[in-house]
Every structure is written in C-alpha cells, then in structure tokens.
XYZ file of C-alpha atoms in Angstrom:
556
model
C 164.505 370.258 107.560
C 162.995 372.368 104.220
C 164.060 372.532 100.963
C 164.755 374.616 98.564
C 162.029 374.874 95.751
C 163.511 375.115 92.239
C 161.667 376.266 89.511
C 163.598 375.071 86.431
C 166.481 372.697 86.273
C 170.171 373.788 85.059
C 170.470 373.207 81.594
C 173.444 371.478 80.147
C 176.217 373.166 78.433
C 179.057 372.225 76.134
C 180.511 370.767 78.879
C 177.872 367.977 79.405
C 177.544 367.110 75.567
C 180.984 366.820 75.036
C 181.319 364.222 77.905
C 178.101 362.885 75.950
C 180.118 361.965 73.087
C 182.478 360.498 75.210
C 180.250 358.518 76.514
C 179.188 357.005 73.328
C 182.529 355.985 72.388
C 182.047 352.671 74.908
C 178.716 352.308 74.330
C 179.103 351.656 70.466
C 181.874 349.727 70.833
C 180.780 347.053 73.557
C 177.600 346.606 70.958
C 179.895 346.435 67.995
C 181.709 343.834 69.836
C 178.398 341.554 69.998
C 178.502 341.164 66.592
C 182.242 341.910 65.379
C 183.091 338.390 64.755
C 180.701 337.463 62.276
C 182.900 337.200 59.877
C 186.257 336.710 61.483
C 185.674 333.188 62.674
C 186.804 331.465 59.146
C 189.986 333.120 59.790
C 190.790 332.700 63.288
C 189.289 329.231 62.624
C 191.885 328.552 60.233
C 194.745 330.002 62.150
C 193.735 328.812 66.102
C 191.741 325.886 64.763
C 189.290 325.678 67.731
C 186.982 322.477 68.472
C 183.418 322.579 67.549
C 182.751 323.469 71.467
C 185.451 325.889 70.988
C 184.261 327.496 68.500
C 181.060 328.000 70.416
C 182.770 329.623 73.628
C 184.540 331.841 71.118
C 181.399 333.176 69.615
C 179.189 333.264 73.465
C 180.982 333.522 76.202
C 181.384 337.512 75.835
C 177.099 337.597 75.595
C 177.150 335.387 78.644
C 179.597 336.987 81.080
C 178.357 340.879 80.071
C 174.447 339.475 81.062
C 175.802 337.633 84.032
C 177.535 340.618 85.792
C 175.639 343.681 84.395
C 173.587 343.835 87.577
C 176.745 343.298 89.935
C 178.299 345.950 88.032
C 175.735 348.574 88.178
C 175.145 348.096 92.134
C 179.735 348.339 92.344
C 179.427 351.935 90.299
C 176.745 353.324 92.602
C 178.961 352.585 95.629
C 182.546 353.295 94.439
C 181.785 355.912 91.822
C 180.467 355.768 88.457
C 183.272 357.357 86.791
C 186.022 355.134 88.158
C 184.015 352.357 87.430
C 183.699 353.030 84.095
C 187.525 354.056 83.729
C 188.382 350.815 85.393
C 186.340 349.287 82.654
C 187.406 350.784 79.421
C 191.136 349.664 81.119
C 190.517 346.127 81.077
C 188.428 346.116 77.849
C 191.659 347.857 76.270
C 194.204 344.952 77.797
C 191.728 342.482 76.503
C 191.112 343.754 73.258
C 194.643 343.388 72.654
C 194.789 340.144 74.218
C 192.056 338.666 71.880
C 193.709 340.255 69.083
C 197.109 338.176 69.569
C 195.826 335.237 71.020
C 197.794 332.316 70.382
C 195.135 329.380 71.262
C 191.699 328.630 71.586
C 191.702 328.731 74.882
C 193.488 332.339 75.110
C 191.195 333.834 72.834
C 188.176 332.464 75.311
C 189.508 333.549 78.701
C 190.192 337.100 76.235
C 186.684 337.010 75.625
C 185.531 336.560 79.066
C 187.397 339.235 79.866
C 186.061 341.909 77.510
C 182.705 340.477 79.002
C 183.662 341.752 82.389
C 184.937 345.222 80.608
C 181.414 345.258 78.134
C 179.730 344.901 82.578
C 181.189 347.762 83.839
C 180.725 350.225 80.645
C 176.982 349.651 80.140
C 175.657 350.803 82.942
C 178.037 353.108 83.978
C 176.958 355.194 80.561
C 173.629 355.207 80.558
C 174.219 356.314 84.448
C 175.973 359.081 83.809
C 173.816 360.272 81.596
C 171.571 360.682 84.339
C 174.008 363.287 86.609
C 175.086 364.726 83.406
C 171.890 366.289 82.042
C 169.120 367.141 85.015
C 166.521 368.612 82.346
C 164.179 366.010 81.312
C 164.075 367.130 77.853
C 167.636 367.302 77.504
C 167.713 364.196 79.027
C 165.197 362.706 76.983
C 167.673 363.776 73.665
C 170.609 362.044 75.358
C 169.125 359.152 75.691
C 168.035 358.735 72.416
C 171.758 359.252 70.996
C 172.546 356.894 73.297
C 170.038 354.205 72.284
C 170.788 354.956 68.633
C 174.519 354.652 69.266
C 173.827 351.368 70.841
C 171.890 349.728 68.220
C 174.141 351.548 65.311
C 176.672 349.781 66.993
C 175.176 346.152 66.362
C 174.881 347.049 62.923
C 178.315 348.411 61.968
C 179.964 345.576 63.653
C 179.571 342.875 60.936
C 180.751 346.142 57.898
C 183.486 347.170 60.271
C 184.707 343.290 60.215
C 184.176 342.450 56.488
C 186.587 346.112 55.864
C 189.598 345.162 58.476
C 189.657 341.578 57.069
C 189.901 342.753 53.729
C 193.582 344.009 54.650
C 194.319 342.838 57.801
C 194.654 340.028 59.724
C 191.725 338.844 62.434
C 193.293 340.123 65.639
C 192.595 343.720 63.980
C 188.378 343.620 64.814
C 189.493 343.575 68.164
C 192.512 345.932 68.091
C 190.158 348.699 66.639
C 189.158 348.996 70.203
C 192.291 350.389 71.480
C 191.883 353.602 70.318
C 188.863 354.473 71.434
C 189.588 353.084 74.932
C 192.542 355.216 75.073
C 190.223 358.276 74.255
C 188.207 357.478 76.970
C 190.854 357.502 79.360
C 192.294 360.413 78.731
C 189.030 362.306 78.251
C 187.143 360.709 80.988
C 188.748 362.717 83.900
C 188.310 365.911 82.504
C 184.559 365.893 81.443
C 182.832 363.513 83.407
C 181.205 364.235 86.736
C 181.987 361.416 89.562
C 179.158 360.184 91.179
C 178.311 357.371 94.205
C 175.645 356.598 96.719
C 177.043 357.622 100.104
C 174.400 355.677 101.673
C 174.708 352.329 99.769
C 175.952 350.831 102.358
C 178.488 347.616 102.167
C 178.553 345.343 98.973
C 176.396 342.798 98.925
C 178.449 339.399 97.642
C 176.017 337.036 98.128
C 173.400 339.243 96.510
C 176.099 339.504 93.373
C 176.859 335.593 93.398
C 172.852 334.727 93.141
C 172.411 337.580 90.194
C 175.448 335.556 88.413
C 173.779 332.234 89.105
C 170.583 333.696 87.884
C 171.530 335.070 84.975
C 174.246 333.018 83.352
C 172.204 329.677 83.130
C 169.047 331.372 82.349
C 171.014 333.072 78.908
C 173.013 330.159 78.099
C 170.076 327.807 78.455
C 167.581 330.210 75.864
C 170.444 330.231 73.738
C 171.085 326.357 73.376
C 167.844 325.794 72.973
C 167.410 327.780 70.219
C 170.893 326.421 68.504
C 169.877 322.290 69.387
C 166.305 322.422 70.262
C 164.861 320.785 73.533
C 167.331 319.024 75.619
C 168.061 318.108 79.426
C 170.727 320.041 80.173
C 169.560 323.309 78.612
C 165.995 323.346 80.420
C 167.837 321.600 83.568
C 170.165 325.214 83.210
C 166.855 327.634 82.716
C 165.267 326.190 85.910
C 168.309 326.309 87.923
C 168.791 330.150 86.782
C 164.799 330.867 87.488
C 165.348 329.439 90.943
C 168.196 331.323 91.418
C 166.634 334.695 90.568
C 163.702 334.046 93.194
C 166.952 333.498 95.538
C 168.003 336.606 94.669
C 164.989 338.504 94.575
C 164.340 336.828 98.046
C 167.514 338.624 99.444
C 167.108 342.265 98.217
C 163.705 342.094 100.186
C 165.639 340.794 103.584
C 169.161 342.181 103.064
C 170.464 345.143 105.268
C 171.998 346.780 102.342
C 170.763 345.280 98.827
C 172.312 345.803 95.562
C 168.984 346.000 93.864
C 166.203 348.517 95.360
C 163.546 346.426 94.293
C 161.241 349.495 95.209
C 162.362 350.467 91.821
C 159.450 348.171 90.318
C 156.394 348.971 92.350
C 156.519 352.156 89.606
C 154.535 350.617 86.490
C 156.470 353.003 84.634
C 159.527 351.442 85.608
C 158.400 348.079 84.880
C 157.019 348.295 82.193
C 159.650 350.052 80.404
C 162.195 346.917 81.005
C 159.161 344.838 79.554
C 159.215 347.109 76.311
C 162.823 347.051 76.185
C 162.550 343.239 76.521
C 160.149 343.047 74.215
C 161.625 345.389 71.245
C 164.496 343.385 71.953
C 162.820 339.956 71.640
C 161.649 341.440 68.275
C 164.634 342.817 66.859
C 167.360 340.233 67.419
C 165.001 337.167 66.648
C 163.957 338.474 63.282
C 167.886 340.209 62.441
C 168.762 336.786 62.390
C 166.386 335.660 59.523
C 167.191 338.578 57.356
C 171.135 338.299 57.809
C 170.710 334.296 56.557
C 167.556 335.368 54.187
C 170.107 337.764 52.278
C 172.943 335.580 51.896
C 171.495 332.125 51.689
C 168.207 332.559 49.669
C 169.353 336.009 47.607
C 173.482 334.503 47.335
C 174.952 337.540 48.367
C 178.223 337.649 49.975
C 178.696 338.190 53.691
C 179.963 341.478 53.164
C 176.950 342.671 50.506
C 174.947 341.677 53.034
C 176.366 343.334 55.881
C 176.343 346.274 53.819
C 172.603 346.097 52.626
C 171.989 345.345 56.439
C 173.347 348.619 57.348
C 170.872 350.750 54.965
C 167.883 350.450 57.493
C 169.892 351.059 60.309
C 171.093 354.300 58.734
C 167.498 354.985 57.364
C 166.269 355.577 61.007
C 168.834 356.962 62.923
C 166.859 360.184 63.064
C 163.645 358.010 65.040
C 164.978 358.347 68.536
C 164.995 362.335 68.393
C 162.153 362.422 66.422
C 160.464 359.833 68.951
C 161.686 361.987 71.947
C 160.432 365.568 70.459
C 156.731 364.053 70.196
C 157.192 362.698 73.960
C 157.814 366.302 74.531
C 154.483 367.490 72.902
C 152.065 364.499 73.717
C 151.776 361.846 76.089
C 154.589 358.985 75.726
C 152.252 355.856 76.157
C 150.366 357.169 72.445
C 154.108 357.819 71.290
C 155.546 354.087 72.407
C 152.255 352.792 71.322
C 153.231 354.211 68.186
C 156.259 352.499 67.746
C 154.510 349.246 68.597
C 152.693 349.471 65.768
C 155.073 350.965 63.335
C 157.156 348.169 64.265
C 154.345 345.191 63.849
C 153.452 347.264 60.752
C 156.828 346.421 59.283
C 156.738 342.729 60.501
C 153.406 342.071 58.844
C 154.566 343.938 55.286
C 157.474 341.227 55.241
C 154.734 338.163 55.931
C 154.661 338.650 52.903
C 158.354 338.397 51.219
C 159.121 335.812 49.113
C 162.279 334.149 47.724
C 161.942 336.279 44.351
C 160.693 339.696 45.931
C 162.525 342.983 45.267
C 165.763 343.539 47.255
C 163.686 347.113 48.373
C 160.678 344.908 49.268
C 163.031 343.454 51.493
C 164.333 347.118 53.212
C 161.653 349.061 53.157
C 159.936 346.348 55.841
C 163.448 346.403 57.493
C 163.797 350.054 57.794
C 159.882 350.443 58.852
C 159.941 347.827 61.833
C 163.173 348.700 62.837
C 161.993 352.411 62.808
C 159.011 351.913 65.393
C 161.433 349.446 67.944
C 163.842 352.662 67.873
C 161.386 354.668 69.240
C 160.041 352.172 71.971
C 163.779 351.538 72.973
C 164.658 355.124 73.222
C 161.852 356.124 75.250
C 161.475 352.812 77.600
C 165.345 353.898 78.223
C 164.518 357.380 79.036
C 161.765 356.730 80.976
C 163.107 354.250 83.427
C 166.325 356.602 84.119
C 164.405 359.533 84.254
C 162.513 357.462 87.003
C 164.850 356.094 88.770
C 166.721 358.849 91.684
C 170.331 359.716 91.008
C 171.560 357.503 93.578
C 170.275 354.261 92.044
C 171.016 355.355 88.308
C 173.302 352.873 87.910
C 171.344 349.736 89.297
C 168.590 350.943 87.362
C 170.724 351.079 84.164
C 172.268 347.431 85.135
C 168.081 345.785 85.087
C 167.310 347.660 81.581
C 170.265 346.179 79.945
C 170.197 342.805 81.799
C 166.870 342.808 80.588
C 167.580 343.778 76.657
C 170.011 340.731 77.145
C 167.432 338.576 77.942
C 165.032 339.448 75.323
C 167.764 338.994 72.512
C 168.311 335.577 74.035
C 164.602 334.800 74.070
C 164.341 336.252 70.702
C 166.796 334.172 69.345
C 165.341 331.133 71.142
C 161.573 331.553 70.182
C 161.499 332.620 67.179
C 164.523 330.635 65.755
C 162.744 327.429 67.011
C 159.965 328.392 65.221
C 161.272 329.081 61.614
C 163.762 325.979 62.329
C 160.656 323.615 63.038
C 158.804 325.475 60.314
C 161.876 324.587 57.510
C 162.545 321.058 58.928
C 158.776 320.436 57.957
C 158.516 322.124 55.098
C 162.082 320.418 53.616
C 161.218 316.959 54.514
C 159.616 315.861 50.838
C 162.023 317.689 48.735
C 164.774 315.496 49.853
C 165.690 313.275 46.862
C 165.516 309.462 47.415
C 168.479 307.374 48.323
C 170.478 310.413 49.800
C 172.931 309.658 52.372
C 171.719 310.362 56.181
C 174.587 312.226 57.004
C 173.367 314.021 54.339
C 169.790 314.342 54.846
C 170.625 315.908 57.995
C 172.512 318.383 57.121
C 169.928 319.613 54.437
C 167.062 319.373 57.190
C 169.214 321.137 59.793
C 169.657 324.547 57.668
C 169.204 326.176 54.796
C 172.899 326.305 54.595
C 173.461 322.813 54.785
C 170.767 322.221 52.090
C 173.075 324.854 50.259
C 175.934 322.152 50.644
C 173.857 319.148 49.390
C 172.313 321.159 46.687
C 176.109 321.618 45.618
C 176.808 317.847 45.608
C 173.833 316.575 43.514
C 173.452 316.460 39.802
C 171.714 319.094 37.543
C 168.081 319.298 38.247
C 167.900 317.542 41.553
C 170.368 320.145 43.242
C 168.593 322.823 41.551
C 164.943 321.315 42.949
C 166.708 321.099 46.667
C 167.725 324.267 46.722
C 164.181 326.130 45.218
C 162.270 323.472 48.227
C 165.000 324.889 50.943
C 164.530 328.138 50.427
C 161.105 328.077 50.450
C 161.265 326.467 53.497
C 163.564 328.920 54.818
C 161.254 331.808 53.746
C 158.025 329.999 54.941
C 159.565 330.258 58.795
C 160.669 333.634 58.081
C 157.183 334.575 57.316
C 155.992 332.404 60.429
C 158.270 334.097 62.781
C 157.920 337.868 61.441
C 153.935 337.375 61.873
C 154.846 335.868 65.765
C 156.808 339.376 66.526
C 154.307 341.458 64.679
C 151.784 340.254 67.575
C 154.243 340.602 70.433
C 154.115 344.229 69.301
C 150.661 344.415 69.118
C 150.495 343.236 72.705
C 153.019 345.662 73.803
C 151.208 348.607 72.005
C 148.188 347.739 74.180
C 150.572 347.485 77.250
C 151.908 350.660 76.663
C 148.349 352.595 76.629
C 146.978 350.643 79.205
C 150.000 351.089 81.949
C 151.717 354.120 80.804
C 148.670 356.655 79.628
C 148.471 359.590 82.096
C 152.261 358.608 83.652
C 154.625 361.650 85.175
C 157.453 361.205 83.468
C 160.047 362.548 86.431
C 160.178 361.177 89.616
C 157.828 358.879 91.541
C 154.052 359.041 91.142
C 152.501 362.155 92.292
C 155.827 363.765 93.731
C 156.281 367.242 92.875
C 158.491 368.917 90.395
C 160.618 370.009 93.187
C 164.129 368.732 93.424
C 164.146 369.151 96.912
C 161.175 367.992 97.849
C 161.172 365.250 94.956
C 163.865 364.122 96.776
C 162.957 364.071 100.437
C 160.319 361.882 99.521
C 162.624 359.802 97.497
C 164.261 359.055 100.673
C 161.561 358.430 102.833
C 160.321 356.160 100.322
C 163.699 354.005 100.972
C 162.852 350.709 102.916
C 164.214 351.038 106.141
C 165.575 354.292 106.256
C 165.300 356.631 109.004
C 163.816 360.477 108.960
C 167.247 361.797 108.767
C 168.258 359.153 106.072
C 165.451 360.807 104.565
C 166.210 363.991 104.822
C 170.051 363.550 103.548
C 169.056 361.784 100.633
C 166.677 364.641 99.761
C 169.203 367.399 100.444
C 171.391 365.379 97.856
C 168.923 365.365 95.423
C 168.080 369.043 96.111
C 171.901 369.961 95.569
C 172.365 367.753 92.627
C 169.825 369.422 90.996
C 171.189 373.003 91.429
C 174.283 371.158 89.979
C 176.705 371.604 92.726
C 180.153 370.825 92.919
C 178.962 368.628 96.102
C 176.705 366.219 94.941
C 178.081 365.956 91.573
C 181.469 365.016 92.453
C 183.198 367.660 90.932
C-alpha cells in the first residue's frame, strides 16, 4: 500500500481556536483548584470543624487521586474517545464542585474532593490531547501549546486571588461553586467544536495495567509529600518503596501485555524523555521555591494572605507573554539553545534571590520572581510541545497522561526536597535564639515554623518577642536562600541536559521519519511492538487521512 505525500499540513481555522479556548476553560480551572483553598480552610474549619488528619485529607487528597489516575485516564480517552472522555469529566467535576461546595461534614467534603480528583484525571489529558487532532501544523501547534501551558500555570496563580475575593462576600462553598459555570460551558460547547478522536487499534483495557499505575503512583506522591510536611519516618519511606516497586510492576507489564495502556516505545525517543525530565524538573523548581515566597511574604514581610496573593500574581502576569515568545524563537532556531535558555533564565532568577534578605525591597523580591518564573515558562511550554508533537495521534492522550503525571511528581519532589532543606536549615539556625526557661510545647512550635515562632514571639514580653521574631526570620530567609541556590543548580543541570540530548532533534515525528504524513505514519505503525504489516499499514493510512483533516480520522 502507498501513500499519499503531502506537502504542507491544513492550517487551523476559527474553528480550531475557538474549541482552543474551550479547551482552556478545564485546564485553568483543575489548576486553580490545586490551590483554591488556601485560604478557605479557616472558614470551612470553623464551620465543618475537621480533625487535624482531616484537615489534611481536605487539603491532599484531590493532588493524590488526579496523580494516581492521570495515566489510567489518558490510556481510557485514547480507546473510548477523547471528547467523551473529557465531557464525562467536566460532568462529574460539575456534580462535585457542587457537592464540595455544600458539604455538610468532614468526611463529605473529602469523598467531594476525591471526586473532583477523578474529574481534574480525565480533563488533563484529554486537553492537551486534543490539542494534538485540533491543530496538525507544528507551528500552530507549537502556539497552542504555549496558551495552554500558560493557562495552566496562570491557573495556580489566580487560585489563591480568586479565593481571598469570593470569601470576602461569600461563604466557602462559593471557591468551589465558581466551577459550575464554566463546566456548563464546556458542555454545551464541547459537542459543537471539538473533534472526537480514539485509537481503533487500542485494543481491550488493560485493568491490571491501571491498578499497578494507581499503586505506583499514589504512595509514591503521598509518601514525598509527608516527608516533606514531618520529615523522615517509617511509614512515609515504607509508602515510596512500595510505590517504586509498584511502578517496575507496571512498567514490567506494558513490555509483556497484549494490549498495554502505556506504549513504552514512547521513551526510546530522547526527545520524548527528556522533555518529561524538563517538565519534572521546572516543576521541581517552581512549586518547591512558590512555597518559600508565599510564607516569605506573609510571615517575614506581615502582609495579609490576600496582599500576598495579590503581589504573587504580579510575576505570573509579568510573563504570560514567555510561552509565545519562547515558541516563535523555537520556530527560528534550534529548541535545545531555546530550553537551554530558559534553564538559565530561570537559575538566573534563583541565584539573584540568594541573595534576598528580610529587609530587601518588595521589587527585589519580584523582579527575581518574575525572572525565574519567566525562563521555567519557556522550558514548560516547549517540553509540552515537544513531547505531543512527538508522540502519533493515536497515543496523544497516553502521552499527555506521563507529562502531567510527571509535573505531579516533580511538584511533590519539589515540595519534599527543598522544603526539608530550608526546614532543617531554620530548625538550626533558630535553635540559640530561643529564650531560656520557655515552655517545650513551646519551643517546638517556634523550631517547627516560622509561623509558630510568630505565635511565641506574640506571647513573650517586649524585647525578647521582638529578638525571636528578628532570629526566626532570619532563619526562615537563610533556608530560603539555601533552597533557591539548590534549584538554581537543578537548572543548570537541566540547561546542560537540554543541549546535550536535544541539539540537532526533529521536532515532528520519530527520528529520521520524513515530513510525510503518510509515510510518517506507516512507519509509525510498523514501529508498533507487535503489530503486523497491515496493522502497519492502517495505522499509517490513519495518520495520512488525519493529516489531510478528514471527516474520517478526525471523528467528525
């Protein structure tokens, strides 16, 4: 069988960037959703009044069920359609939004949570997927990934401003009620502009496959995450050993399985793998240092949680032009130098706040913000591009599933690493400020955090509070410094990654294929383990069709 040579690939229309925006309506909100209840947990702790391990599943359990079943969720969409997947989705994150917001217990506003978990699953990759049978150009491509990424990690940001505003005038069910809408947008809007689009040759599910991803997963995130909250302990390290185990289970039956969930062929590309390890890594950067800054802000400069949310926002705003820009020069150069780039913007930034200070200027403070958070924009947007534009149609969704699975992963990690570090760093630098004779329940608290110091500082007499405080967040600040410097050289490392595995790399399809759909596709297929010549050959014609755009393979 031949195919058809094309020489350019349709171009998108209004049609596609309308279902674009669309798309970005789940996208934002599952991220705002991560961080949404900053600020709402006084309230609902005062209305629900939750345990201390309550309080906990509250806050986690959404993080730990979206990781858990991202890659479960991304292998479902390629087999029953990506579309109804994500429909399905934005359904049950709609019921549970409005569960959560009415929740009448503890308990009900955990299961809630899980819940919009399961939702936050199926939306993630479903998006990102999409955006692969939406726009077949690689440069238009390249721009749609970019809003994407900027809409995801806008979406972080606004989360904590968006909950300080609707607790202002409204009760705490409304930061999850503000999901509604949008949900109902989707719905309606879905079916009209979005393309449907499965894997005919996916074969059956593979349950056993999803079951060890779960087991993987889950105990590997919840593990990192304990860790970093109580340090070292039994069960938490018993939890990341049982997860690691689980994974090498699981990677052990995509190699033998008849029909995997995961085409692990996917990572003998470098330029696959190594953009989940710069996702991984931006991530480990950006979420172990956000938490610093958020506590830095409130705790050492005494602003409020919503001045701080606010001032938080500035940087994020600053650089929501970097993932275009970072695409256009992707366009005109090669993409290692321009991820390279953001490597070191983004160390750049970490090493200019080494050297912040209790008393520095409030710009002292954003201006390092904006710059590091500038250069991880730009490795994000383009590890994300790259790795879709990589991956064939068929497996978009799987593909989509391991890049976010692994940005969940390298939050966790981020949180755990680098929030040991500045925790050890305060507890040590605390110890010989505490004044004589003070209570151990006490003591504690101050060497615990800087917010607990806060509290003691409160309790003790004139100068003695005043020296407390001054010692505690200098403390604070010294870790800060400690665990900026730490990312700043995981950067480093990655820029060198990035020239060393991605210089010279196509940027469509599988090394050396050729810029023929048709053909790009045939060899797609015979690059499938186990698949026959005529397995081959379908898959090919599919890819062929799909990008002429018709009706056929895109579902329409």
């Amino acid at each position: 069988m031949s195919f058809t040579a094309y020489t350019s690939k349709p171009l998108a229309g209004r049609r596609e960037w309308t279902a674009l925006g669309v798309l970005l309506l789940p996208c934002l909100l599952v991220s705002m959703d991560v961080s949404v209840l900053y600020f709402a947990v006084p309230f609902l702790t005062a209305e629900l009044e939750p345990s201390s391990v309550q309080q906990l599943w509250i806050l986690d359990v959404y993080g730990f069920v979206l990781a858990g079943l991202l890659i479960t969720m991304g292998a479902l969409g390629d087999r029953i359609g990506r579309r109804k997947l994500l429909l399905s989705g934005a359904l049950l994150f709609g019921l549970a939004s409005g569960a959560a917001a009415y929740a009448q217990s503890a308990e009900m506003l955990i299961a809630a949570r899980a819940l919009l978990g399961i939702g936050g699953a199926t939306l993630m990759p479903s998006t990102l997927a999409l955006i692969r049978n939406l726009f077949h150009d690689a440069k238009q491509r390249g721009k749609a990934v970019a809003i994407w990424s900027t809409a995801v990690t806008g979406g972080i940001a606004i989360g904590p401003v968006l909950s300080g505003a609707l607790l202002e005038h409204f009760w705490w069910g409304s930061v999850f009620l503000v999901n509604a809408p949008a949900m109902v947008l989707l719905l309606v809007c879905g079916p009209l502009l979005l393309p449907e689009f499965k894997n005919p040759a996916a074969g059956r599910f593979d349950l056993p496959g999803s079951l060890l991803s779960l087991l993987a997963m889950l105990p590997v995130v919840y593990g990192v995450k304990e860790i970093a909250r109580d340090g070292l302990a039994a069960w938490p390290v018993l939890a990341v050993v049982g997860g690691l185990l689980a994974a090498a289970a699981f990677v052990y039956r995509q190699r033998t399985a008849r029909h995997p969930m995961l085409d692990l062929e996917l990572f003998r590309h470098r330029g696959f793998s190594v953009s989940v390890l710069m996702n991984l890594l931006a991530m480990f950067a950006i979420v172990g240092c956000a938490v610093f800054f958020t506590q830095y802000l409130q705790s050492v400069r005494g602003m409020s949680p919503m001045e701080a949310a606010l001032w938080n926002l500035l940087p994020t705003l600053a650089v929501g032009g970097m993932a275009p820009t970072a695409t256009a020069l992707a366009q005109r150069m090669d993409r290692a130098y321009v991820i390279a780039m953001g490597c070191v913007i983004a160390a750049g930034g970490f090493v200019w706040l080494s050297w912040l200070e209790p008393g520095s200027a409030l710009w002292f403070v954003l201006v390092g913000s904006a710059v590091y958070a500038s250069g991880l924009v730009m490795v994000m947007s383009l590890g994300n591009e790259l790795a879709i534009g990589l991956a064939p149609p068929e497996r978009a969704g799987s593909a989509s599933a391991v890049l976010e699975s692994g940005t969940e992963l390298g939050g966790a990690l981020g949180m755990a690493v680098l929030g040991s570090i500045g925790s050890a760093l305060y507890r040590t630098g605390i110890g010989d400020a505490l004044p004589a004779g003070l209570p151990a329940g006490a003591a504690d608290a101050a060497r615990e955090t800087l917010a607990g110091a806060a509290a003691v500082a409160g309790e003790l007499p004139g100068r003695a509070g005043e020296a407390l405080l001054t010692a505690a967040r200098a403390a604070f600040t010294e870790g800060l410094q400690t665990a900026v410097l730490v990312a700043a050289g995981v950067m480093a490392c990655a820029a060198v990654a990035a020239l060393t595995l991605l210089r010279g790399l196509r940027t469509t399809g599988v090394e050396g294929e050729a810029d023929a759909p048709g053909a790009a596709g045939a060899q797609r297929g015979a690059a499938l383990p186990g698949s026959s010549p005529a397995t081959a050959a379908e898959t090919g014609a599919e890819h062929g069709a799909e990008a002429a755009g018709t009706p056929a393979a895109r579902g329409r």
